[in-house]
Coordinates of C-alpha atoms in Angstrom, one line a residue:
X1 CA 6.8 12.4 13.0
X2 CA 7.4 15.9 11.0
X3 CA 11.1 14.6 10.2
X4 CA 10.2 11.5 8.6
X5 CA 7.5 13.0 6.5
X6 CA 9.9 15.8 5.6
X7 CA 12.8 13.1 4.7
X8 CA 10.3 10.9 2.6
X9 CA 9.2 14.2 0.8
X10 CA 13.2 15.2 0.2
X11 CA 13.7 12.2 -1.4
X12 CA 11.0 11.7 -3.3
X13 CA 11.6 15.0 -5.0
X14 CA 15.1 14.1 -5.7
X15 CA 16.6 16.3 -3.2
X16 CA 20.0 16.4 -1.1
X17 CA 19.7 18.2 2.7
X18 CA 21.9 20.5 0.8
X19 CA 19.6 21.0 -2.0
X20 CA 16.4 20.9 0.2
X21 CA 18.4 23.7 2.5
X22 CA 19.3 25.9 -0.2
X23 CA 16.1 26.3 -2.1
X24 CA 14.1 26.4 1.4
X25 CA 16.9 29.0 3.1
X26 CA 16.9 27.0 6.1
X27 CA 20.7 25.6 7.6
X28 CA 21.3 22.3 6.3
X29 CA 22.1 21.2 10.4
X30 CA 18.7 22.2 11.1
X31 CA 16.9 19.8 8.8
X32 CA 19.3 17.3 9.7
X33 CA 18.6 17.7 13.0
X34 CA 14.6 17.9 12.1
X35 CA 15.2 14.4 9.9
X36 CA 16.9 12.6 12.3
X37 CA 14.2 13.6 15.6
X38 CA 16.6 16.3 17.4
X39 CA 14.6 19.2 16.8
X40 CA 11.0 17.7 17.2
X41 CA 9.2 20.9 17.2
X42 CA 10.2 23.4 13.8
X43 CA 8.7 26.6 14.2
X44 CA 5.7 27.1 11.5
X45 CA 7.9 29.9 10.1
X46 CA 10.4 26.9 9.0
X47 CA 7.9 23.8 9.0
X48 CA 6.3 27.0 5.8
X49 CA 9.4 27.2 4.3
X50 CA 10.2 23.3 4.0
X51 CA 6.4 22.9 3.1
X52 CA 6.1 25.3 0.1
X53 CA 9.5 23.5 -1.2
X54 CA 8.1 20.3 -0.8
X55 CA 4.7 20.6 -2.4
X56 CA 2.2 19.8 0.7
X57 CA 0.5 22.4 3.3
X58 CA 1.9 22.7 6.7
X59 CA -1.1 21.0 7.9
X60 CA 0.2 17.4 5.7
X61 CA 3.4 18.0 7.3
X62 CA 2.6 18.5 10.8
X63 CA -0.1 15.2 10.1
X64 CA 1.1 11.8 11.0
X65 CA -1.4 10.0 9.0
X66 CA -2.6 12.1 6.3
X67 CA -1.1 10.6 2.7
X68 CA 0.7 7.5 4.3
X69 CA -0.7 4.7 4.6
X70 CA 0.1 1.5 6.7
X71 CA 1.1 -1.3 4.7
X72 CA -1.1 -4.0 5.2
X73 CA -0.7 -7.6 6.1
X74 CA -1.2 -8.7 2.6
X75 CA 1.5 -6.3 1.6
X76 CA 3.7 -7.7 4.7
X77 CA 3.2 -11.3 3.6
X78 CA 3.9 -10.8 0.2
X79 CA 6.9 -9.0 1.2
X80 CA 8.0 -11.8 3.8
X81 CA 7.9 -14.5 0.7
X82 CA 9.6 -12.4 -1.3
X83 CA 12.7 -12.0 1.0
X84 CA 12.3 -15.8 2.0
X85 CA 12.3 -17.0 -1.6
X86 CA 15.5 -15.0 -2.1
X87 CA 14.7 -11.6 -2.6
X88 CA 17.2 -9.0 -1.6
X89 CA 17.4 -5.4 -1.2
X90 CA 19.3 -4.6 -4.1
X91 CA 17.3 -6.5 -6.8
X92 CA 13.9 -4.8 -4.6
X93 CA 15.5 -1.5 -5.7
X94 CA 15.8 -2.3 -9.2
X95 CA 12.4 -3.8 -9.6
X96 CA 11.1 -0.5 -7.7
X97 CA 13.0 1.5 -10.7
X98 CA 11.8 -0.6 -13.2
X99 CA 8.3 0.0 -12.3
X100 CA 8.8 4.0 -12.1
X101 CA 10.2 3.4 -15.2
X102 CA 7.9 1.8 -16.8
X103 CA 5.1 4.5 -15.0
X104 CA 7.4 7.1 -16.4
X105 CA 7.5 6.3 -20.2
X106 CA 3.7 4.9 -20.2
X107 CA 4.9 1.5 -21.3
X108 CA 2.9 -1.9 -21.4
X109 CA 3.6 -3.9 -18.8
X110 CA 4.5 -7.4 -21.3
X111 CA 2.4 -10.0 -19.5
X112 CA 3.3 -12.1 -22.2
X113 CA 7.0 -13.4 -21.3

């Protein structure tokens, strides 16, 4: 779906709808309404717009599959005894920023502790 790509996209490039709407001169309501599945069918002429703001073609937009991938049943597992051993959302969310963090600053990972 073109609105969850284009909400994953906004967020990974640190933008608010606001933001997103401003620099793309497209109504905030409209990629609200685009995010959330009301409008389900952008014109190109704004699916461009959000696309060139966002970094990917129209074609990666409008493409359910291309650059996402599935998480596997490994990954799902993992995940599952993770939550069941006591991890939470909030301490998920810090490891996830420690490890852009430590991407970030090119830092050893310190195996050693």
């Amino acid at each position: 779906m073109v609105g969850e790509k284009v909400k994953i996209l906004r967020k990974k490039h640190g933008y608010s709808i606001t933001k997103l709407a401003s620099l793309a001169d497209v109504s905030k309501s409209y990629i609200s309404y685009i995010e959330r599945g009301i409008q389900t069918k952008p014109s190109p002429y704004i699916l461009s717009k959000l696309a060139r703001i966002l970094h990917i073609s129209v074609e990666e937009l409008m493409d359910d599959t291309k650059g996402y991938k599935k998480i596997d049943q490994e990954w799902m597992n993992l995940l599952i005894e993770a939550v069941e051993n006591g991890l939470n959302k909030q301490d998920f969310k810090i490891y996830i920023d420690y490890m852009k963090y430590k991407k970030e600053t090119k830092e050893p990972f310190n195996k050693s502790k």
